[in-house]
Tab-separated table of C-alpha atoms and ligand atoms in Angstrom:
chain	number	residue	atom	x	y	z
A	51	MET	CA	49.656	72.928	166.774
A	52	ALA	CA	48.631	76.201	168.334
A	53	ALA	CA	48.953	76.108	172.110
A	54	ASP	CA	46.021	78.457	172.386
A	55	SER	CA	43.687	76.494	170.097
A	56	PRO	CA	40.159	77.348	171.251
A	57	ASN	CA	38.959	73.805	171.958
A	58	ARG	CA	42.041	72.864	173.928
A	59	ALA	CA	40.872	73.278	177.527
A	60	GLU	CA	37.648	71.306	177.322
A	61	ARG	CA	39.060	68.493	175.196
A	62	MET	CA	42.381	67.667	176.854
A	63	PHE	CA	42.580	64.520	178.985
A	64	LYS	CA	42.770	65.018	182.731
A	65	ARG	CA	44.725	61.826	183.395
A	66	VAL	CA	46.666	59.437	181.149
A	67	LEU	CA	48.081	55.953	181.805
A	68	ILE	CA	51.424	55.049	180.295
A	69	ALA	CA	51.465	51.396	179.297
A	70	ASN	CA	55.226	51.137	179.093
A	71	ARG	CA	58.439	51.412	181.059
A	72	GLY	CA	61.906	52.964	181.014
A	73	GLU	CA	62.926	55.968	178.992
A	74	ILE	CA	59.767	56.155	176.885
A	75	ALA	CA	57.548	56.067	179.970
A	76	LEU	CA	59.511	59.020	181.325
A	77	ARG	CA	59.335	60.771	177.945
A	78	VAL	CA	55.523	60.523	178.002
A	79	ILE	CA	55.316	61.562	181.686
A	80	ARG	CA	57.307	64.691	180.826
A	81	ALA	CA	55.055	65.557	177.886
A	82	CYS	CA	51.943	65.080	180.048
A	83	ARG	CA	53.377	67.285	182.783
A	84	GLU	CA	53.951	70.077	180.324
A	85	LEU	CA	50.391	69.727	179.064
A	86	GLY	CA	48.998	69.808	182.592
A	87	VAL	CA	47.852	66.193	182.312
A	88	GLU	CA	48.169	63.851	185.319
A	89	THR	CA	49.934	60.528	184.787
A	90	VAL	CA	49.547	56.969	185.952
A	91	ALA	CA	52.585	54.771	185.385
A	92	ILE	CA	52.500	50.987	185.436
A	93	PHE	CA	55.356	48.749	186.519
A	94	SER	CA	56.299	45.109	186.817
A	95	GLU	CA	57.924	43.625	189.934
A	96	ALA	CA	61.287	44.032	188.179
A	97	ASP	CA	60.724	47.781	187.838
A	98	ARG	CA	59.359	48.347	191.326
A	99	GLY	CA	61.075	51.337	192.907
A	100	ALA	CA	62.597	52.581	189.636
A	101	PRO	CA	63.268	56.320	190.062
A	102	TYR	CA	61.298	57.422	186.983
A	103	LEU	CA	58.104	56.054	188.535
A	104	GLU	CA	58.250	58.828	191.122
A	105	MET	CA	57.763	61.359	188.361
A	106	ALA	CA	54.264	60.002	187.729
A	107	ASP	CA	51.288	61.026	189.861
A	108	GLU	CA	50.497	57.381	190.560
A	109	ALA	CA	52.175	54.047	189.819
A	110	ILE	CA	50.390	50.701	189.683
A	111	CYS	CA	51.960	47.254	189.641
A	112	VAL	CA	50.696	45.055	186.800
A	113	GLY	CA	52.474	41.800	187.556
A	114	PRO	CA	55.741	39.894	187.640
A	115	ALA	CA	58.943	40.645	185.768
A	116	LYS	CA	58.128	38.615	182.673
A	117	ALA	CA	56.589	41.005	180.112
A	118	ALA	CA	54.064	38.379	179.038
A	119	ASP	CA	52.710	38.419	182.593
A	120	SER	CA	52.759	42.205	183.086
A	121	TYR	CA	53.344	44.822	180.374
A	122	LEU	CA	51.775	42.589	177.727
A	123	ARG	CA	48.719	41.629	179.777
A	124	ILE	CA	45.828	43.605	178.284
A	125	ASP	CA	43.475	42.706	181.153
A	126	ARG	CA	45.914	43.973	183.757
A	127	VAL	CA	46.733	47.158	181.900
A	128	ILE	CA	43.029	47.910	181.452
A	129	SER	CA	42.395	47.188	185.150
A	130	ALA	CA	45.171	49.640	186.040
A	131	ALA	CA	43.517	52.208	183.771
A	132	GLU	CA	40.205	51.681	185.577
A	133	ILE	CA	41.842	51.924	189.012
A	134	GLY	CA	43.878	54.937	187.944
A	135	ASN	CA	40.735	56.570	186.547
A	136	VAL	CA	42.375	57.724	183.318
A	137	GLN	CA	40.738	58.920	180.121
A	138	ALA	CA	43.466	57.648	177.801
A	139	ILE	CA	46.432	55.297	177.443
A	140	HIS	CA	49.756	56.076	175.783
A	141	PRO	CA	51.326	52.773	174.703
A	142	GLY	CA	54.873	54.016	173.995
A	143	TYR	CA	56.790	51.674	171.644
A	144	GLY	CA	57.120	47.895	171.800
A	145	PHE	CA	54.854	45.927	174.202
A	146	LEU	CA	51.189	46.624	173.259
A	147	SER	CA	51.858	49.679	171.109
A	148	GLU	CA	51.090	48.017	167.766
A	149	ASN	CA	48.513	45.551	169.020
A	150	ALA	CA	45.277	46.409	167.187
A	151	HIS	CA	43.295	44.214	169.570
A	152	PHE	CA	44.536	46.286	172.512
A	153	ALA	CA	43.524	49.508	170.745
A	154	GLU	CA	40.124	47.913	170.137
A	155	VAL	CA	39.758	46.906	173.813
A	156	CYS	CA	40.607	50.481	174.858
A	157	ARG	CA	37.880	51.733	172.548
A	158	SER	CA	35.301	49.288	173.878
A	159	CYS	CA	36.203	50.322	177.446
A	160	ASN	CA	35.772	53.944	176.452
A	161	ILE	CA	39.431	54.736	177.102
A	162	GLY	CA	41.205	56.888	174.539
A	163	PHE	CA	44.113	55.202	172.737
A	164	ILE	CA	46.951	57.598	171.956
A	165	GLY	CA	47.710	56.268	168.502
A	166	PRO	CA	45.925	55.356	165.278
A	167	THR	CA	42.568	53.558	165.110
A	168	PRO	CA	42.613	49.753	165.470
A	169	GLU	CA	41.463	49.520	161.844
A	170	ALA	CA	44.354	51.595	160.489
A	171	MET	CA	46.779	49.787	162.772
A	172	ALA	CA	45.650	46.376	161.563
A	173	LYS	CA	45.932	47.459	157.915
A	174	VAL	CA	49.465	48.763	158.212
A	175	GLY	CA	50.632	46.192	160.769
A	176	ASP	CA	50.406	43.313	158.353
A	177	LYS	CA	53.320	43.846	155.999
A	178	THR	CA	51.798	42.284	152.893
A	179	SER	CA	48.648	44.340	153.414
A	180	ALA	CA	50.822	47.444	153.888
A	181	ARG	CA	52.607	46.633	150.597
A	182	ASN	CA	49.227	46.505	148.875
A	183	LEU	CA	48.290	49.879	150.348
A	184	ALA	CA	51.608	51.268	149.138
A	185	ARG	CA	50.917	50.053	145.607
A	186	GLU	CA	47.460	51.622	145.807
A	187	ALA	CA	49.062	54.912	146.865
A	188	GLY	CA	51.571	54.730	144.002
A	189	VAL	CA	54.494	54.205	146.383
A	190	PRO	CA	57.324	52.019	145.052
A	191	CYS	CA	57.767	48.684	146.891
A	192	VAL	CA	60.761	46.345	146.783
A	193	PRO	CA	60.036	43.952	143.880
A	194	GLY	CA	58.666	40.720	145.312
A	195	SER	CA	55.611	38.574	145.874
A	196	ASN	CA	52.103	40.015	145.791
A	197	GLY	CA	51.221	38.429	149.080
A	198	ILE	CA	52.039	35.490	151.288
A	199	ILE	CA	53.841	32.621	149.594
A	200	GLY	CA	51.502	29.618	149.384
A	201	SER	CA	53.659	26.854	147.893
A	202	GLU	CA	57.215	25.809	147.086
A	203	ASP	CA	56.526	26.260	143.364
A	204	GLU	CA	55.315	29.786	143.936
A	205	ALA	CA	58.361	30.600	146.100
A	206	ILE	CA	60.709	29.432	143.345
A	207	ARG	CA	58.777	31.198	140.588
A	208	VAL	CA	58.695	34.542	142.467
A	209	ALA	CA	62.353	34.315	143.544
A	210	ARG	CA	63.476	33.654	139.965
A	211	GLU	CA	61.313	36.489	138.702
A	212	VAL	CA	62.705	39.099	141.114
A	213	GLY	CA	66.202	37.610	140.968
A	214	PHE	CA	68.421	36.092	143.658
A	215	PRO	CA	69.432	36.861	146.353
A	216	VAL	CA	65.990	37.258	147.875
A	217	LEU	CA	64.817	38.073	151.375
A	218	LEU	CA	62.071	36.002	152.988
A	219	LYS	CA	60.145	38.162	155.445
A	220	ALA	CA	57.381	37.510	157.947
A	221	THR	CA	54.170	39.387	157.184
A	222	ALA	CA	53.664	39.844	160.941
A	223	GLY	CA	57.382	40.610	161.361
A	224	GLY	CA	59.215	43.022	163.595
A	225	GLY	CA	62.639	43.323	165.148
A	226	GLY	CA	64.228	41.436	162.276
A	227	LYS	CA	62.594	38.150	163.331
A	228	GLY	CA	61.449	35.695	160.680
A	229	MET	CA	63.844	37.102	158.061
A	230	ARG	CA	66.128	34.923	155.924
A	231	VAL	CA	68.249	35.550	152.851
A	232	ALA	CA	68.302	32.900	150.112
A	233	VAL	CA	70.931	32.993	147.392
A	234	ASP	CA	69.618	30.264	145.084
A	235	ASP	CA	66.861	27.695	144.474
A	236	ALA	CA	68.500	25.136	146.779
A	237	ALA	CA	68.641	27.541	149.722
A	238	LEU	CA	65.151	28.922	149.161
A	239	ILE	CA	62.903	26.192	150.537
A	240	PRO	CA	64.872	25.570	153.774
A	241	ALA	CA	65.084	29.350	154.315
A	242	TRP	CA	61.334	29.631	153.809
A	243	GLN	CA	60.682	26.831	156.307
A	244	GLN	CA	63.005	28.369	158.897
A	245	ALA	CA	61.590	31.867	158.479
A	246	SER	CA	58.058	30.515	158.697
A	247	ALA	CA	58.744	28.499	161.862
A	248	GLU	CA	60.452	31.501	163.470
A	249	ALA	CA	57.516	33.759	162.528
A	250	GLN	CA	55.020	31.267	163.930
A	251	ALA	CA	56.943	31.100	167.218
A	252	ALA	CA	57.451	34.862	167.516
A	253	PHE	CA	54.165	36.219	166.153
A	254	GLY	CA	51.764	33.275	165.979
A	255	ASN	CA	51.570	33.862	162.218
A	256	PRO	CA	53.706	31.775	159.834
A	257	GLY	CA	52.993	33.891	156.704
A	258	ILE	CA	56.103	34.703	154.651
A	259	TYR	CA	56.515	36.947	151.612
A	260	ILE	CA	59.469	37.499	149.311
A	261	GLU	CA	61.398	40.668	148.445
A	262	ARG	CA	64.449	41.141	146.331
A	263	TYR	CA	67.468	41.468	148.623
A	264	VAL	CA	68.758	44.973	148.027
A	265	ASP	CA	72.542	45.149	148.188
A	266	ARG	CA	73.990	47.577	150.733
A	267	PRO	CA	70.890	49.727	151.148
A	268	ARG	CA	70.401	52.726	153.329
A	269	HIS	CA	67.520	52.697	155.761
A	270	VAL	CA	65.647	55.980	155.478
A	271	GLU	CA	62.316	56.537	157.190
A	272	VAL	CA	59.811	59.353	157.117
A	273	GLN	CA	58.123	60.679	160.248
A	274	ILE	CA	54.446	61.346	159.665
A	275	LEU	CA	51.953	63.153	161.860
A	276	GLY	CA	48.253	63.518	161.227
A	277	ASP	CA	45.190	64.580	163.167
A	278	GLN	CA	41.652	63.205	163.210
A	279	HIS	CA	40.408	66.032	161.003
A	280	GLY	CA	42.110	65.035	157.764
A	281	THR	CA	45.484	66.790	158.062
A	282	MET	CA	48.484	64.551	157.387
A	283	LEU	CA	52.001	65.965	157.316
A	284	HIS	CA	55.545	64.665	157.224
A	285	LEU	CA	58.365	65.788	159.519
A	286	TRP	CA	61.040	64.904	157.002
A	287	GLU	CA	63.246	61.855	157.215
A	288	ARG	CA	65.672	60.007	159.482
A	289	ASP	CA	68.591	57.937	158.313
A	290	CYS	CA	68.952	54.780	160.404
A	291	SER	CA	71.530	52.969	158.286
A	292	THR	CA	73.964	52.661	161.182
A	293	GLN	CA	72.705	49.302	162.430
A	294	ARG	CA	73.987	45.993	163.665
A	295	ARG	CA	71.944	42.890	162.931
A	296	HIS	CA	68.979	45.041	161.891
A	297	GLN	CA	69.112	46.852	165.244
A	298	LYS	CA	69.514	50.600	164.903
A	299	LEU	CA	72.496	52.125	166.729
A	300	ILE	CA	72.670	55.700	165.461
A	301	GLU	CA	69.939	57.731	163.788
A	302	GLU	CA	70.211	61.114	162.172
A	303	SER	CA	68.176	63.734	160.389
A	304	PRO	CA	68.421	64.812	157.632
A	305	SER	CA	69.686	61.762	155.789
A	306	PRO	CA	73.143	62.644	154.474
A	307	ARG	CA	73.626	62.347	150.724
A	308	LEU	CA	69.977	61.989	149.873
A	309	ALA	CA	69.221	63.863	146.638
A	310	PRO	CA	66.728	66.680	147.320
A	311	ALA	CA	64.310	65.318	144.689
A	312	THR	CA	64.419	61.836	146.263
A	313	ARG	CA	63.884	63.296	149.694
A	314	LYS	CA	60.843	65.221	148.533
A	315	ALA	CA	59.428	62.226	146.652
A	316	MET	CA	59.858	59.931	149.674
A	317	CYS	CA	58.240	62.344	152.101
A	318	GLU	CA	55.313	62.897	149.749
A	319	ALA	CA	54.972	59.150	149.200
A	320	ALA	CA	54.803	58.596	152.968
A	321	VAL	CA	51.986	61.126	153.323
A	322	ARG	CA	50.033	59.563	150.420
A	323	LEU	CA	50.371	56.133	151.972
A	324	ALA	CA	49.265	57.334	155.421
A	325	LYS	CA	46.198	58.943	153.850
A	326	VAL	CA	45.267	55.782	151.948
A	327	ALA	CA	45.574	53.834	155.222
A	328	GLY	CA	43.249	56.248	157.056
A	329	TYR	CA	46.042	56.835	159.531
A	330	HIS	CA	46.259	59.495	162.218
A	331	SER	CA	48.680	60.214	165.091
A	332	ALA	CA	52.461	59.856	164.752
A	333	GLY	CA	53.852	57.072	162.611
A	334	THR	CA	56.853	56.109	160.537
A	335	VAL	CA	57.034	54.991	156.933
A	336	GLU	CA	60.238	53.029	156.401
A	337	PHE	CA	62.079	52.788	153.095
A	338	ILE	CA	65.305	51.348	151.848
A	339	VAL	CA	67.338	53.309	149.339
A	340	ASP	CA	69.559	51.364	146.954
A	341	GLN	CA	73.020	52.332	145.723
A	342	GLN	CA	71.474	53.998	142.673
A	343	GLY	CA	69.281	56.212	144.867
A	344	ASN	CA	65.993	54.392	144.171
A	345	PHE	CA	63.738	54.153	147.204
A	346	TYR	CA	61.380	51.341	148.117
A	347	PHE	CA	58.759	51.117	150.822
A	348	ILE	CA	59.379	48.373	153.417
A	349	GLU	CA	56.995	48.916	156.322
A	350	ILE	CA	54.952	51.265	158.488
A	351	ASN	CA	55.477	51.557	162.234
A	352	ALA	CA	52.199	52.580	163.829
A	353	ARG	CA	53.662	54.137	166.965
A	354	ILE	CA	56.190	56.610	168.293
A	355	GLN	CA	59.710	55.362	167.476
A	356	VAL	CA	62.753	55.195	169.724
A	357	GLU	CA	64.502	57.626	167.377
A	358	HIS	CA	61.723	60.260	167.291
A	359	PRO	CA	63.867	62.917	169.075
A	360	VAL	CA	66.040	63.590	166.021
A	361	SER	CA	62.940	64.677	164.110
A	362	GLU	CA	61.831	66.772	167.066
A	363	MET	CA	65.183	68.536	167.196
A	364	VAL	CA	65.261	69.497	163.509
A	365	THR	CA	61.593	70.503	163.257
A	366	GLY	CA	61.030	71.901	166.748
A	367	ILE	CA	57.823	69.854	167.048
A	368	ASP	CA	57.218	67.818	170.216
A	369	LEU	CA	55.849	64.592	168.769
A	370	VAL	CA	54.621	63.097	172.028
A	371	LYS	CA	52.667	66.205	172.989
A	372	ALA	CA	51.279	66.275	169.461
A	373	GLN	CA	50.165	62.637	169.785
A	374	ILE	CA	48.336	63.407	173.036
A	375	ARG	CA	46.617	66.505	171.631
A	376	ILE	CA	45.610	64.660	168.486
A	377	ALA	CA	44.125	61.783	170.504
A	378	ALA	CA	42.180	64.357	172.534
A	379	GLY	CA	40.664	65.508	169.247
A	380	GLU	CA	42.623	68.699	168.696
A	381	LYS	CA	43.493	69.917	165.233
A	382	LEU	CA	47.151	69.879	164.265
A	383	GLY	CA	46.948	73.557	163.339
A	384	LEU	CA	49.961	73.254	161.053
A	385	GLU	CA	50.488	73.059	157.328
A	386	GLN	CA	53.291	71.283	155.522
A	387	LYS	CA	55.026	74.558	154.759
A	388	ASP	CA	55.245	75.229	158.522
A	389	VAL	CA	57.363	72.109	159.057
A	390	VAL	CA	60.854	73.392	158.385
A	391	ALA	CA	63.863	71.193	159.114
A	392	ARG	CA	66.776	73.128	160.575
A	393	GLY	CA	70.306	71.882	161.139
A	394	HIS	CA	71.372	68.322	161.797
A	395	ALA	CA	70.427	66.021	164.674
A	396	ILE	CA	72.045	62.721	165.676
A	397	GLU	CA	70.954	60.177	168.265
A	398	CYS	CA	73.091	57.439	169.814
A	399	ARG	CA	71.316	54.612	171.588
A	400	ILE	CA	73.074	53.913	174.867
A	401	ASN	CA	72.486	50.231	175.576
A	402	ALA	CA	73.583	48.179	178.584
A	403	GLU	CA	75.646	45.878	176.379
A	404	ASP	CA	79.308	45.063	176.112
A	405	PRO	CA	80.485	45.807	172.558
A	406	ALA	CA	83.823	44.148	173.378
A	407	ALA	CA	82.069	40.865	174.249
A	408	ASN	CA	79.848	40.426	171.210
A	409	PHE	CA	77.231	42.811	172.582
A	410	ARG	CA	76.427	40.630	175.552
A	411	PRO	CA	73.644	42.283	177.603
A	412	CYS	CA	75.006	43.844	180.795
A	413	PRO	CA	72.153	44.379	183.200
A	414	GLY	CA	73.077	45.423	186.738
A	415	ARG	CA	73.377	48.315	189.119
A	416	ILE	CA	74.411	51.733	187.876
A	417	GLU	CA	76.741	53.023	190.582
A	418	GLN	CA	77.082	56.481	189.176
A	419	ILE	CA	75.831	58.390	186.176
A	420	ILE	CA	76.868	61.820	185.002
A	421	ALA	CA	74.734	63.134	182.174
A	422	PRO	CA	76.298	65.367	179.539
A	423	GLY	CA	75.030	68.865	178.923
A	424	GLY	CA	75.852	72.029	177.061
A	425	PHE	CA	74.675	73.603	173.842
A	426	GLY	CA	72.692	71.323	171.555
A	427	VAL	CA	72.701	68.287	173.860
A	428	ARG	CA	69.666	66.284	175.036
A	429	PHE	CA	69.836	63.137	177.144
A	430	ASP	CA	66.614	61.117	177.394
A	431	SER	CA	67.163	58.505	180.073
A	432	HIS	CA	65.378	56.932	183.000
A	433	ALA	CA	68.673	55.820	184.546
A	434	ALA	CA	69.974	57.229	187.831
A	435	ALA	CA	72.654	56.337	190.367
A	436	GLY	CA	71.558	53.193	192.215
A	437	TYR	CA	69.185	52.161	189.423
A	438	VAL	CA	69.374	48.481	188.560
A	439	VAL	CA	68.953	47.737	184.836
A	440	PRO	CA	66.744	44.642	184.899
A	441	PRO	CA	67.667	41.703	182.649
A	442	HIS	CA	64.084	41.152	181.458
A	443	TYR	CA	63.623	43.892	178.867
A	444	ASP	CA	65.500	45.653	176.092
A	445	SER	CA	68.842	47.048	177.165
A	446	LEU	CA	68.258	50.718	176.299
A	447	VAL	CA	69.384	52.888	179.199
A	448	GLY	CA	69.274	56.221	177.436
A	449	LYS	CA	69.384	58.151	174.215
A	450	LEU	CA	71.911	60.874	173.632
A	451	ILE	CA	70.722	63.403	171.067
A	452	VAL	CA	72.579	66.391	169.674
A	453	HIS	CA	71.484	69.198	167.380
A	454	GLN	CA	73.784	71.562	165.516
A	455	PRO	CA	73.691	73.585	162.312
A	456	THR	CA	75.703	71.037	160.304
A	457	ARG	CA	76.432	67.301	160.372
A	458	THR	CA	80.140	67.909	161.017
A	459	GLU	CA	79.347	70.058	164.036
A	460	ALA	CA	76.769	67.540	165.267
A	461	ILE	CA	79.383	64.766	165.124
A	462	ALA	CA	81.837	66.902	167.119
A	463	THR	CA	79.176	67.686	169.727
A	464	MET	CA	78.186	64.028	169.980
A	465	ILE	CA	81.791	62.945	170.554
A	466	ARG	CA	82.204	65.627	173.216
A	467	ALA	CA	78.916	64.621	174.905
A	468	LEU	CA	79.701	60.878	174.782
A	469	ARG	CA	82.998	61.608	176.532
A	470	GLU	CA	81.177	63.590	179.218
A	471	LEU	CA	78.657	60.818	179.789
A	472	ARG	CA	79.855	58.639	182.675
A	473	ILE	CA	77.998	55.471	183.515
A	474	GLN	CA	79.705	53.388	186.163
A	475	GLY	CA	78.738	49.874	187.206
A	476	ILE	CA	77.601	48.480	183.866
A	477	LYS	CA	79.121	48.221	180.402
A	478	THR	CA	77.486	50.325	177.698
A	479	THR	CA	77.706	50.977	173.966
A	480	VAL	CA	79.386	54.380	174.528
A	481	PRO	CA	82.850	53.169	173.341
A	482	LEU	CA	81.294	51.683	170.188
A	483	HIS	CA	79.602	54.986	169.371
A	484	LEU	CA	82.879	56.862	169.816
A	485	ASP	CA	84.546	54.458	167.385
A	486	ILE	CA	81.788	54.739	164.800
A	487	LEU	CA	81.686	58.536	164.990
A	488	SER	CA	85.446	58.691	164.414
A	489	HIS	CA	85.305	56.261	161.505
A	490	SER	CA	85.960	57.837	158.113
A	491	ALA	CA	83.044	55.976	156.497
A	492	PHE	CA	80.631	57.479	158.985
A	493	ARG	CA	82.180	60.921	158.801
A	494	ASP	CA	82.008	60.851	155.005
A	495	ALA	CA	78.444	59.491	155.219
A	496	GLU	CA	79.482	56.413	153.240
A	497	ILE	CA	77.027	54.391	155.252
A	498	ASP	CA	74.697	51.524	154.482
A	499	THR	CA	72.908	49.039	156.714
A	500	LYS	CA	75.855	46.625	156.673
A	501	PHE	CA	78.771	48.985	157.169
A	502	VAL	CA	78.991	48.501	160.948
A	503	GLU	CA	78.981	44.710	160.586
A	504	ARG	CA	81.650	44.801	157.847
A	505	TRP	CA	83.787	47.067	160.000
A	506	LEU	CA	83.305	44.948	163.166
A	507	ALA	CA	84.140	41.792	161.187
A	508	GLY	CA	87.295	43.435	159.811
B	813	ADP	P1	61.529	44.415	160.925
B	813	ADP	O1	60.128	44.929	160.991
B	813	ADP	O2	61.645	42.980	161.348
B	813	ADP	O3	62.505	45.302	161.592
B	813	ADP	P2	62.044	45.554	158.285
B	813	ADP	O4	61.182	45.267	157.124
B	813	ADP	O5	61.839	46.885	158.946
B	813	ADP	O6	61.887	44.370	159.370
B	813	ADP	O7	63.567	45.429	157.920
B	813	ADP	C1	64.582	45.551	158.868
B	813	ADP	C2	65.916	45.844	158.211
B	813	ADP	O8	66.226	44.789	157.296
B	813	ADP	C3	65.959	47.118	157.374
B	813	ADP	O9	66.314	48.231	158.129
B	813	ADP	C4	67.037	46.792	156.364
B	813	ADP	O10	68.292	46.972	156.964
B	813	ADP	C5	66.849	45.300	156.141
B	813	ADP	N1	66.010	45.018	154.973
B	813	ADP	C6	64.654	44.936	154.932
B	813	ADP	N2	64.214	44.630	153.703
B	813	ADP	C7	65.306	44.508	152.927
B	813	ADP	C8	65.530	44.171	151.541
B	813	ADP	N3	64.526	43.899	150.710
B	813	ADP	N4	66.798	44.124	151.110
B	813	ADP	C9	67.847	44.373	151.940
B	813	ADP	N5	67.714	44.680	153.236
B	813	ADP	C10	66.465	44.748	153.734
């Protein structure tokens, strides 16, 4: 995206509201600052006085600590946008970011939504509908049902066809909720009922579909970026196989040990799918890769992801600034050949959790924090000395990102930076990351989505 694009000055927003909190709110504030855009932050009572709010031009309280009464309240967020007199809203990730109704309300209030259209979001947000789009775009899906399972007979027929074990997944799913593995006929119906009840409770939608359970897969996702003028590009892939209970811990780019032909095919598949969906803005097309190197589409995330910095580091493209410019109507001004991935980037999620006590959340006051620095190190965090990590939201206190010419060097830099990072007052996942990065399986890139759990169990 050319900084001097001719239509830039008259199109860019004057003021943007950030409908989020924590590190991503700060990330968006920083991008706006650099673009010369004023910012309005929102906060709940639990986040009142948080240091990152001072970085915004204005901060407006939207309600009590409980997210359902504040960050998730569309009426309150829209009121804050009216009071703050903004032209657009950046939703960050989580909260309202993938709520098509919210995007629709923004449109009807004449407030720009920094993300895809509500129509595209609705299409890709429903997982069975996204699977259909993938098929239409010629993108391989995990073998499974054609849509939502309607009866016990159908569940058994499909599961036998694709072969046990199978995974029952919620069509409205996210965050690993509403997912169950079934190993045989007897386990299938109870698993379906449990998954369905969990999906109803979490998403208000009980619909469940079936996929073959892929043994020891890798999670590889493609970053896409498209404008409103028909350009859709990919920013290569991220490997997020280092997870625990479907929660990502470490992300890296490029994906180690991915055959070049597979990498190219996946990235091209992601672009085809985004085009079929009529998608624009930043998004992520997630795949799993089996032990034989076959890749299968699993879902699309219609938002900026937590792990977006690794793609930024290898491509040199600021995804959040790009999102804002795209929403303002600017052209991307890039072609696929301009998106060159250089070196290797790794991100560690620093959570306020105690890895030694079964990852118990550890909210509380940060007495002191010393951020690491030096060549190739980036620390995205809203935490500061005296900051109290509230117990009401996710436990992410920061993301440590490194970028070096090779994976081996990136691992060495990450270990050095993790040792420099001092957070006193709360327990964090820093010791876990140091262990994983020193583990031979990780160093040899012998990773799959279950390797951390196997290692922790052992
Ligand atoms: P959610 O949206 O709830 O996070 P996903 O579809 O993204 O659900 O899947 C989350 C994780 O579950 C993936 O990263 C992968 O580890 C695992 N997973 C998903 N589908 C399969 C499958 N068919 N076989 C094996 N593992 C899977």
